[in-house]
Amino acid sequence: MILVTGGAGFIGGNFVLNWLADPNAEGIVNLDKLTYAGNLATLDSLKNNERHEFMHGDIGDKELVTKLLKEYKPRAIVNFAAESHVDRSICGPADFVETNIVGTFNLLECAREYWNNLEGNPREEFRFHHVSTDEVYGSLSLTDPAFTEKNSYEPNSPYSASKAASDHLVRAWFHTYGLPVVTTNCSNNYGPYHFPEKLIPLVILNALHSKPLPIYGDGQQIRDWLYVGDHCSAIREVLAKGKLGETYNIGGWNEKANIDVVKTICTILDGLKPRVDGKSYVEQITYVKDRPGHDRRYAIDASKVERDLGWRPAETFDTGIRKTVQWYLDNPIWVDGVVSGSYRDWLQKQYN
Ligand code: NAD
Ligand code: DAU
């Protein structure tokens, strides 16, 4: 088995599906707290899959994590669990400190105790893979070179500060205790099962529901977009071949200004599902107040992971965004569950 945390979220859910699609891959124990961002509907296709074991719980729960490690003896831990939305971190940073910093600390401590008691091959092969973000490097100007693994950490939001802290803990557990860790710092993901608080799914669904498409500030902020399937393949590569204690930047080589991303989505929707009044979805674009402390530009230099491990993204932004828009049109049940909030009924049914 491997232990995946946060596997009911956007990237973790895609990773679990992607991993289990390989019949030769190990099974997964999936530990997720099912916050508002956790959605078991994403894992519906695994209902009768004996290689997937779902555990409802918190990475900060020492007793539970210790029990899971003892029972399932995982070959690796892949840590996706986090509070991940920058705007929410601005409104309420406490959960970000609790899960991203204290939760990761607890996971590291449980992993250390587990790994210390392993011997032979299981000890040699064990990995702690920490999934992090490019936001830890701060903000770039238009002319700065893209972030490499050597950039200093300059986080600007409560979210990125909490992820930076977790990266430092992971690094320290390698240097001090020898825990076999690898960290990946990834750019903005997009694709299926993305919760519509984030720009791309929000714009697709707002467009279809005749709502405004909110653009923060002047819309010229730049993000480096990576299709989530490519992120999953990068994690598999780093988990299999990454050098212990190293960090790897993962990116899509797809820098785009927000306004261009939104206009591209509008154009695709104009073709696939035209508005009844015949006008373009671009008409719904609305400029709104900017995010406080909004980072201007992120860009990832993903040369190291290509040079050392031979990984490169398969999708361009044009192919990935088209697939993504089509996915939202083709999956009304998942979408309706999220929009209506009914996906959360499971929690009530199961735990009340
Ligand atoms: P998400 O918000 O969609 O999912 C997070 C998942 O973690 C949810 O299922 C949630 O229920 C679970 N979770 C939250 N707190 C938990 C806790 N205390 N214990 C157990 N589970 C908990 O996030 P995502 O977009 O899938 O991001 C996954 C990881 O990738 C995060 O660590 C994030 O920082 C990182 N990352 C995300 C992006 C991106 O563009 N989305 C880019 C780079 C890095
Ligand atoms: O860079 C990686 C990060 O990407 C991850 O670590 C985070 O978990 C993930 O949420 C994402 O952070 P961003 O803040 O870049 O993503 P978001 O989708 O919230 O916003 C993308 C850009 O679009 C950003 O510049 C803010 C802007 N935006 C966002 C929303 C929700 C808008 O203009 N309007 C909006 O309504």
JSON list of N, CA and C in Angstrom, two decimals, residues 1-62:
[
{"chain": "A", "resi": 1, "resn": "MET", "atom": "N", "xyz": [0.84, -1.20, 0.00]},
{"chain": "A", "resi": 1, "resn": "MET", "atom": "CA", "xyz": [0.00, 0.00, 0.00]},
{"chain": "A", "resi": 1, "resn": "MET", "atom": "C", "xyz": [0.88, 1.25, 0.00]},
{"chain": "A", "resi": 2, "resn": "ILE", "atom": "N", "xyz": [0.28, 2.36, -0.46]},
{"chain": "A", "resi": 2, "resn": "ILE", "atom": "CA", "xyz": [0.85, 3.67, -0.15]},
{"chain": "A", "resi": 2, "resn": "ILE", "atom": "C", "xyz": [-0.24, 4.45, 0.60]},
{"chain": "A", "resi": 3, "resn": "LEU", "atom": "N", "xyz": [0.18, 5.38, 1.45]},
{"chain": "A", "resi": 3, "resn": "LEU", "atom": "CA", "xyz": [-0.78, 6.22, 2.16]},
{"chain": "A", "resi": 3, "resn": "LEU", "atom": "C", "xyz": [-0.84, 7.58, 1.46]},
{"chain": "A", "resi": 4, "resn": "VAL", "atom": "N", "xyz": [-2.03, 7.92, 0.97]},
{"chain": "A", "resi": 4, "resn": "VAL", "atom": "CA", "xyz": [-2.24, 9.22, 0.34]},
{"chain": "A", "resi": 4, "resn": "VAL", "atom": "C", "xyz": [-3.07, 10.06, 1.30]},
{"chain": "A", "resi": 5, "resn": "THR", "atom": "N", "xyz": [-2.66, 11.29, 1.56]},
{"chain": "A", "resi": 5, "resn": "THR", "atom": "CA", "xyz": [-3.49, 12.17, 2.39]},
{"chain": "A", "resi": 5, "resn": "THR", "atom": "C", "xyz": [-4.13, 13.23, 1.50]},
{"chain": "A", "resi": 6, "resn": "GLY", "atom": "N", "xyz": [-5.35, 13.61, 1.81]},
{"chain": "A", "resi": 6, "resn": "GLY", "atom": "CA", "xyz": [-6.04, 14.61, 0.99]},
{"chain": "A", "resi": 6, "resn": "GLY", "atom": "C", "xyz": [-6.48, 14.05, -0.35]},
{"chain": "A", "resi": 7, "resn": "GLY", "atom": "N", "xyz": [-6.72, 12.74, -0.40]},
{"chain": "A", "resi": 7, "resn": "GLY", "atom": "CA", "xyz": [-7.07, 12.09, -1.67]},
{"chain": "A", "resi": 7, "resn": "GLY", "atom": "C", "xyz": [-8.52, 12.22, -2.08]},
{"chain": "A", "resi": 8, "resn": "ALA", "atom": "N", "xyz": [-9.31, 13.04, -1.36]},
{"chain": "A", "resi": 8, "resn": "ALA", "atom": "CA", "xyz": [-10.67, 13.35, -1.84]},
{"chain": "A", "resi": 8, "resn": "ALA", "atom": "C", "xyz": [-10.72, 14.78, -2.37]},
{"chain": "A", "resi": 9, "resn": "GLY", "atom": "N", "xyz": [-9.56, 15.43, -2.40]},
{"chain": "A", "resi": 9, "resn": "GLY", "atom": "CA", "xyz": [-9.51, 16.79, -2.94]},
{"chain": "A", "resi": 9, "resn": "GLY", "atom": "C", "xyz": [-9.24, 16.77, -4.44]},
{"chain": "A", "resi": 10, "resn": "PHE", "atom": "N", "xyz": [-8.96, 17.92, -4.99]},
{"chain": "A", "resi": 10, "resn": "PHE", "atom": "CA", "xyz": [-8.79, 18.05, -6.44]},
{"chain": "A", "resi": 10, "resn": "PHE", "atom": "C", "xyz": [-7.59, 17.24, -6.95]},
{"chain": "A", "resi": 11, "resn": "ILE", "atom": "N", "xyz": [-6.40, 17.61, -6.50]},
{"chain": "A", "resi": 11, "resn": "ILE", "atom": "CA", "xyz": [-5.21, 16.93, -7.06]},
{"chain": "A", "resi": 11, "resn": "ILE", "atom": "C", "xyz": [-5.08, 15.52, -6.47]},
{"chain": "A", "resi": 12, "resn": "GLY", "atom": "N", "xyz": [-5.31, 15.42, -5.14]},
{"chain": "A", "resi": 12, "resn": "GLY", "atom": "CA", "xyz": [-5.22, 14.09, -4.51]},
{"chain": "A", "resi": 12, "resn": "GLY", "atom": "C", "xyz": [-6.19, 13.10, -5.14]},
{"chain": "A", "resi": 13, "resn": "GLY", "atom": "N", "xyz": [-7.42, 13.56, -5.44]},
{"chain": "A", "resi": 13, "resn": "GLY", "atom": "CA", "xyz": [-8.43, 12.68, -6.05]},
{"chain": "A", "resi": 13, "resn": "GLY", "atom": "C", "xyz": [-7.98, 12.23, -7.44]},
{"chain": "A", "resi": 14, "resn": "ASN", "atom": "N", "xyz": [-7.47, 13.18, -8.23]},
{"chain": "A", "resi": 14, "resn": "ASN", "atom": "CA", "xyz": [-6.95, 12.82, -9.56]},
{"chain": "A", "resi": 14, "resn": "ASN", "atom": "C", "xyz": [-5.79, 11.84, -9.43]},
{"chain": "A", "resi": 15, "resn": "PHE", "atom": "N", "xyz": [-4.95, 12.06, -8.41]},
{"chain": "A", "resi": 15, "resn": "PHE", "atom": "CA", "xyz": [-3.79, 11.18, -8.23]},
{"chain": "A", "resi": 15, "resn": "PHE", "atom": "C", "xyz": [-4.23, 9.76, -7.89]},
{"chain": "A", "resi": 16, "resn": "VAL", "atom": "N", "xyz": [-5.20, 9.64, -6.98]},
{"chain": "A", "resi": 16, "resn": "VAL", "atom": "CA", "xyz": [-5.69, 8.30, -6.58]},
{"chain": "A", "resi": 16, "resn": "VAL", "atom": "C", "xyz": [-6.26, 7.57, -7.80]},
{"chain": "A", "resi": 17, "resn": "LEU", "atom": "N", "xyz": [-7.07, 8.26, -8.61]},
{"chain": "A", "resi": 17, "resn": "LEU", "atom": "CA", "xyz": [-7.67, 7.64, -9.80]},
{"chain": "A", "resi": 17, "resn": "LEU", "atom": "C", "xyz": [-6.58, 7.24, -10.80]},
{"chain": "A", "resi": 18, "resn": "ASN", "atom": "N", "xyz": [-5.65, 8.13, -10.98]},
{"chain": "A", "resi": 18, "resn": "ASN", "atom": "CA", "xyz": [-4.56, 7.91, -11.93]},
{"chain": "A", "resi": 18, "resn": "ASN", "atom": "C", "xyz": [-3.69, 6.73, -11.49]},
{"chain": "A", "resi": 19, "resn": "TRP", "atom": "N", "xyz": [-3.37, 6.68, -10.21]},
{"chain": "A", "resi": 19, "resn": "TRP", "atom": "CA", "xyz": [-2.50, 5.62, -9.65]},
{"chain": "A", "resi": 19, "resn": "TRP", "atom": "C", "xyz": [-3.19, 4.25, -9.78]},
{"chain": "A", "resi": 20, "resn": "LEU", "atom": "N", "xyz": [-4.47, 4.20, -9.40]},
{"chain": "A", "resi": 20, "resn": "LEU", "atom": "CA", "xyz": [-5.17, 2.91, -9.37]},
{"chain": "A", "resi": 20, "resn": "LEU", "atom": "C", "xyz": [-5.56, 2.43, -10.77]},
{"chain": "A", "resi": 21, "resn": "ALA", "atom": "N", "xyz": [-5.46, 3.33, -11.76]},
{"chain": "A", "resi": 21, "resn": "ALA", "atom": "CA", "xyz": [-5.72, 2.90, -13.14]},
{"chain": "A", "resi": 21, "resn": "ALA", "atom": "C", "xyz": [-4.63, 1.94, -13.62]},
{"chain": "A", "resi": 22, "resn": "ASP", "atom": "N", "xyz": [-3.51, 1.95, -12.94]},
{"chain": "A", "resi": 22, "resn": "ASP", "atom": "CA", "xyz": [-2.43, 1.01, -13.27]},
{"chain": "A", "resi": 22, "resn": "ASP", "atom": "C", "xyz": [-2.63, -0.26, -12.46]},
{"chain": "A", "resi": 23, "resn": "PRO", "atom": "N", "xyz": [-2.96, -1.39, -13.11]},
{"chain": "A", "resi": 23, "resn": "PRO", "atom": "CA", "xyz": [-3.28, -2.61, -12.37]},
{"chain": "A", "resi": 23, "resn": "PRO", "atom": "C", "xyz": [-2.09, -3.14, -11.58]},
{"chain": "A", "resi": 24, "resn": "ASN", "atom": "N", "xyz": [-0.88, -2.71, -11.94]},
{"chain": "A", "resi": 24, "resn": "ASN", "atom": "CA", "xyz": [0.30, -3.22, -11.22]},
{"chain": "A", "resi": 24, "resn": "ASN", "atom": "C", "xyz": [0.72, -2.34, -10.05]},
{"chain": "A", "resi": 25, "resn": "ALA", "atom": "N", "xyz": [0.05, -1.20, -9.90]},
{"chain": "A", "resi": 25, "resn": "ALA", "atom": "CA", "xyz": [0.45, -0.29, -8.81]},
{"chain": "A", "resi": 25, "resn": "ALA", "atom": "C", "xyz": [-0.09, -0.81, -7.48]},
{"chain": "A", "resi": 26, "resn": "GLU", "atom": "N", "xyz": [0.58, -0.40, -6.40]},
{"chain": "A", "resi": 26, "resn": "GLU", "atom": "CA", "xyz": [0.12, -0.78, -5.05]},
{"chain": "A", "resi": 26, "resn": "GLU", "atom": "C", "xyz": [-1.27, -0.20, -4.77]},
{"chain": "A", "resi": 27, "resn": "GLY", "atom": "N", "xyz": [-1.93, -0.75, -3.74]},
{"chain": "A", "resi": 27, "resn": "GLY", "atom": "CA", "xyz": [-3.20, -0.19, -3.29]},
{"chain": "A", "resi": 27, "resn": "GLY", "atom": "C", "xyz": [-2.97, 1.12, -2.54]},
{"chain": "A", "resi": 28, "resn": "ILE", "atom": "N", "xyz": [-4.07, 1.79, -2.25]},
{"chain": "A", "resi": 28, "resn": "ILE", "atom": "CA", "xyz": [-3.99, 3.11, -1.58]},
{"chain": "A", "resi": 28, "resn": "ILE", "atom": "C", "xyz": [-4.86, 3.14, -0.33]},
{"chain": "A", "resi": 29, "resn": "VAL", "atom": "N", "xyz": [-4.27, 3.61, 0.77]},
{"chain": "A", "resi": 29, "resn": "VAL", "atom": "CA", "xyz": [-5.06, 4.02, 1.93]},
{"chain": "A", "resi": 29, "resn": "VAL", "atom": "C", "xyz": [-5.18, 5.53, 1.80]},
{"chain": "A", "resi": 30, "resn": "ASN", "atom": "N", "xyz": [-6.41, 6.02, 1.78]},
{"chain": "A", "resi": 30, "resn": "ASN", "atom": "CA", "xyz": [-6.65, 7.42, 1.47]},
{"chain": "A", "resi": 30, "resn": "ASN", "atom": "C", "xyz": [-7.20, 8.12, 2.72]},
{"chain": "A", "resi": 31, "resn": "LEU", "atom": "N", "xyz": [-6.37, 8.93, 3.37]},
{"chain": "A", "resi": 31, "resn": "LEU", "atom": "CA", "xyz": [-6.77, 9.61, 4.61]},
{"chain": "A", "resi": 31, "resn": "LEU", "atom": "C", "xyz": [-7.18, 11.05, 4.28]},
{"chain": "A", "resi": 32, "resn": "ASP", "atom": "N", "xyz": [-8.45, 11.36, 4.55]},
{"chain": "A", "resi": 32, "resn": "ASP", "atom": "CA", "xyz": [-8.93, 12.70, 4.22]},
{"chain": "A", "resi": 32, "resn": "ASP", "atom": "C", "xyz": [-9.94, 13.16, 5.27]},
{"chain": "A", "resi": 33, "resn": "LYS", "atom": "N", "xyz": [-9.83, 14.41, 5.66]},
{"chain": "A", "resi": 33, "resn": "LYS", "atom": "CA", "xyz": [-10.71, 14.96, 6.68]},
{"chain": "A", "resi": 33, "resn": "LYS", "atom": "C", "xyz": [-12.08, 15.34, 6.13]},
{"chain": "A", "resi": 34, "resn": "LEU", "atom": "N", "xyz": [-12.20, 15.36, 4.81]},
{"chain": "A", "resi": 34, "resn": "LEU", "atom": "CA", "xyz": [-13.43, 15.80, 4.15]},
{"chain": "A", "resi": 34, "resn": "LEU", "atom": "C", "xyz": [-13.87, 17.18, 4.65]},
{"chain": "A", "resi": 35, "resn": "THR", "atom": "N", "xyz": [-12.99, 18.13, 4.46]},
{"chain": "A", "resi": 35, "resn": "THR", "atom": "CA", "xyz": [-13.38, 19.53, 4.66]},
{"chain": "A", "resi": 35, "resn": "THR", "atom": "C", "xyz": [-14.30, 19.89, 3.50]},
{"chain": "A", "resi": 36, "resn": "TYR", "atom": "N", "xyz": [-14.71, 21.14, 3.40]},
{"chain": "A", "resi": 36, "resn": "TYR", "atom": "CA", "xyz": [-15.56, 21.57, 2.27]},
{"chain": "A", "resi": 36, "resn": "TYR", "atom": "C", "xyz": [-14.93, 21.17, 0.93]},
{"chain": "A", "resi": 37, "resn": "ALA", "atom": "N", "xyz": [-13.58, 21.04, 0.89]},
{"chain": "A", "resi": 37, "resn": "ALA", "atom": "CA", "xyz": [-12.89, 20.77, -0.39]},
{"chain": "A", "resi": 37, "resn": "ALA", "atom": "C", "xyz": [-12.80, 19.29, -0.70]},
{"chain": "A", "resi": 38, "resn": "GLY", "atom": "N", "xyz": [-13.13, 18.44, 0.27]},
{"chain": "A", "resi": 38, "resn": "GLY", "atom": "CA", "xyz": [-13.07, 17.00, 0.05]},
{"chain": "A", "resi": 38, "resn": "GLY", "atom": "C", "xyz": [-14.39, 16.50, -0.49]},
{"chain": "A", "resi": 39, "resn": "ASN", "atom": "N", "xyz": [-14.33, 15.69, -1.53]},
{"chain": "A", "resi": 39, "resn": "ASN", "atom": "CA", "xyz": [-15.58, 15.30, -2.20]},
{"chain": "A", "resi": 39, "resn": "ASN", "atom": "C", "xyz": [-15.47, 13.83, -2.60]},
{"chain": "A", "resi": 40, "resn": "LEU", "atom": "N", "xyz": [-16.24, 12.98, -1.91]},
{"chain": "A", "resi": 40, "resn": "LEU", "atom": "CA", "xyz": [-16.14, 11.54, -2.21]},
{"chain": "A", "resi": 40, "resn": "LEU", "atom": "C", "xyz": [-16.74, 11.19, -3.56]},
{"chain": "A", "resi": 41, "resn": "ALA", "atom": "N", "xyz": [-17.56, 12.08, -4.13]},
{"chain": "A", "resi": 41, "resn": "ALA", "atom": "CA", "xyz": [-18.11, 11.82, -5.46]},
{"chain": "A", "resi": 41, "resn": "ALA", "atom": "C", "xyz": [-16.99, 11.67, -6.49]},
{"chain": "A", "resi": 42, "resn": "THR", "atom": "N", "xyz": [-15.88, 12.33, -6.24]},
{"chain": "A", "resi": 42, "resn": "THR", "atom": "CA", "xyz": [-14.72, 12.22, -7.13]},
{"chain": "A", "resi": 42, "resn": "THR", "atom": "C", "xyz": [-14.23, 10.77, -7.19]},
{"chain": "A", "resi": 43, "resn": "LEU", "atom": "N", "xyz": [-14.45, 10.04, -6.10]},
{"chain": "A", "resi": 43, "resn": "LEU", "atom": "CA", "xyz": [-13.92, 8.67, -6.00]},
{"chain": "A", "resi": 43, "resn": "LEU", "atom": "C", "xyz": [-15.01, 7.62, -6.22]},
{"chain": "A", "resi": 44, "resn": "ASP", "atom": "N", "xyz": [-16.15, 8.05, -6.75]},
{"chain": "A", "resi": 44, "resn": "ASP", "atom": "CA", "xyz": [-17.29, 7.14, -6.96]},
{"chain": "A", "resi": 44, "resn": "ASP", "atom": "C", "xyz": [-16.92, 5.88, -7.72]},
{"chain": "A", "resi": 45, "resn": "SER", "atom": "N", "xyz": [-16.07, 6.03, -8.72]},
{"chain": "A", "resi": 45, "resn": "SER", "atom": "CA", "xyz": [-15.73, 4.87, -9.57]},
{"chain": "A", "resi": 45, "resn": "SER", "atom": "C", "xyz": [-14.92, 3.83, -8.80]},
{"chain": "A", "resi": 46, "resn": "LEU", "atom": "N", "xyz": [-14.48, 4.15, -7.58]},
{"chain": "A", "resi": 46, "resn": "LEU", "atom": "CA", "xyz": [-13.66, 3.21, -6.81]},
{"chain": "A", "resi": 46, "resn": "LEU", "atom": "C", "xyz": [-14.45, 2.47, -5.74]},
{"chain": "A", "resi": 47, "resn": "LYS", "atom": "N", "xyz": [-15.79, 2.66, -5.76]},
{"chain": "A", "resi": 47, "resn": "LYS", "atom": "CA", "xyz": [-16.63, 2.12, -4.69]},
{"chain": "A", "resi": 47, "resn": "LYS", "atom": "C", "xyz": [-16.36, 0.64, -4.40]},
{"chain": "A", "resi": 48, "resn": "ASN", "atom": "N", "xyz": [-16.22, -0.16, -5.45]},
{"chain": "A", "resi": 48, "resn": "ASN", "atom": "CA", "xyz": [-16.01, -1.60, -5.23]},
{"chain": "A", "resi": 48, "resn": "ASN", "atom": "C", "xyz": [-14.57, -2.02, -5.49]},
{"chain": "A", "resi": 49, "resn": "ASN", "atom": "N", "xyz": [-13.69, -1.05, -5.42]},
{"chain": "A", "resi": 49, "resn": "ASN", "atom": "CA", "xyz": [-12.29, -1.37, -5.71]},
{"chain": "A", "resi": 49, "resn": "ASN", "atom": "C", "xyz": [-11.57, -1.75, -4.41]},
{"chain": "A", "resi": 50, "resn": "GLU", "atom": "N", "xyz": [-11.13, -3.00, -4.36]},
{"chain": "A", "resi": 50, "resn": "GLU", "atom": "CA", "xyz": [-10.50, -3.48, -3.11]},
{"chain": "A", "resi": 50, "resn": "GLU", "atom": "C", "xyz": [-9.11, -2.88, -2.89]},
{"chain": "A", "resi": 51, "resn": "ARG", "atom": "N", "xyz": [-8.59, -2.22, -3.92]},
{"chain": "A", "resi": 51, "resn": "ARG", "atom": "CA", "xyz": [-7.25, -1.63, -3.76]},
{"chain": "A", "resi": 51, "resn": "ARG", "atom": "C", "xyz": [-7.34, -0.21, -3.19]},
{"chain": "A", "resi": 52, "resn": "HIS", "atom": "N", "xyz": [-8.57, 0.25, -2.90]},
{"chain": "A", "resi": 52, "resn": "HIS", "atom": "CA", "xyz": [-8.72, 1.60, -2.35]},
{"chain": "A", "resi": 52, "resn": "HIS", "atom": "C", "xyz": [-9.44, 1.54, -1.01]},
{"chain": "A", "resi": 53, "resn": "GLU", "atom": "N", "xyz": [-8.78, 2.04, 0.02]},
{"chain": "A", "resi": 53, "resn": "GLU", "atom": "CA", "xyz": [-9.36, 2.05, 1.37]},
{"chain": "A", "resi": 53, "resn": "GLU", "atom": "C", "xyz": [-9.47, 3.50, 1.80]},
{"chain": "A", "resi": 54, "resn": "PHE", "atom": "N", "xyz": [-10.71, 3.98, 2.01]},
{"chain": "A", "resi": 54, "resn": "PHE", "atom": "CA", "xyz": [-10.88, 5.38, 2.42]},
{"chain": "A", "resi": 54, "resn": "PHE", "atom": "C", "xyz": [-10.96, 5.49, 3.95]},
{"chain": "A", "resi": 55, "resn": "MET", "atom": "N", "xyz": [-10.22, 6.40, 4.53]},
{"chain": "A", "resi": 55, "resn": "MET", "atom": "CA", "xyz": [-10.26, 6.66, 5.98]},
{"chain": "A", "resi": 55, "resn": "MET", "atom": "C", "xyz": [-10.61, 8.12, 6.21]},
{"chain": "A", "resi": 56, "resn": "HIS", "atom": "N", "xyz": [-11.69, 8.34, 6.94]},
{"chain": "A", "resi": 56, "resn": "HIS", "atom": "CA", "xyz": [-12.07, 9.72, 7.26]},
{"chain": "A", "resi": 56, "resn": "HIS", "atom": "C", "xyz": [-11.28, 10.16, 8.49]},
{"chain": "A", "resi": 57, "resn": "GLY", "atom": "N", "xyz": [-10.44, 11.17, 8.34]},
{"chain": "A", "resi": 57, "resn": "GLY", "atom": "CA", "xyz": [-9.67, 11.61, 9.51]},
{"chain": "A", "resi": 57, "resn": "GLY", "atom": "C", "xyz": [-8.69, 12.71, 9.17]},
{"chain": "A", "resi": 58, "resn": "ASP", "atom": "N", "xyz": [-8.01, 13.15, 10.22]},
{"chain": "A", "resi": 58, "resn": "ASP", "atom": "CA", "xyz": [-7.18, 14.35, 10.17]},
{"chain": "A", "resi": 58, "resn": "ASP", "atom": "C", "xyz": [-5.70, 13.96, 10.20]},
{"chain": "A", "resi": 59, "resn": "ILE", "atom": "N", "xyz": [-4.90, 14.59, 9.34]},
{"chain": "A", "resi": 59, "resn": "ILE", "atom": "CA", "xyz": [-3.45, 14.29, 9.38]},
{"chain": "A", "resi": 59, "resn": "ILE", "atom": "C", "xyz": [-2.84, 14.74, 10.72]},
{"chain": "A", "resi": 60, "resn": "GLY", "atom": "N", "xyz": [-3.56, 15.60, 11.45]},
{"chain": "A", "resi": 60, "resn": "GLY", "atom": "CA", "xyz": [-3.06, 16.06, 12.75]},
{"chain": "A", "resi": 60, "resn": "GLY", "atom": "C", "xyz": [-3.40, 15.12, 13.89]},
{"chain": "A", "resi": 61, "resn": "ASP", "atom": "N", "xyz": [-4.10, 14.01, 13.60]},
{"chain": "A", "resi": 61, "resn": "ASP", "atom": "CA", "xyz": [-4.51, 13.07, 14.65]},
{"chain": "A", "resi": 61, "resn": "ASP", "atom": "C", "xyz": [-3.44, 11.99, 14.80]},
{"chain": "A", "resi": 62, "resn": "LYS", "atom": "N", "xyz": [-2.64, 12.15, 15.84]},
{"chain": "A", "resi": 62, "resn": "LYS", "atom": "CA", "xyz": [-1.47, 11.27, 16.02]},
{"chain": "A", "resi": 62, "resn": "LYS", "atom": "C", "xyz": [-1.86, 9.81, 16.19]}
]
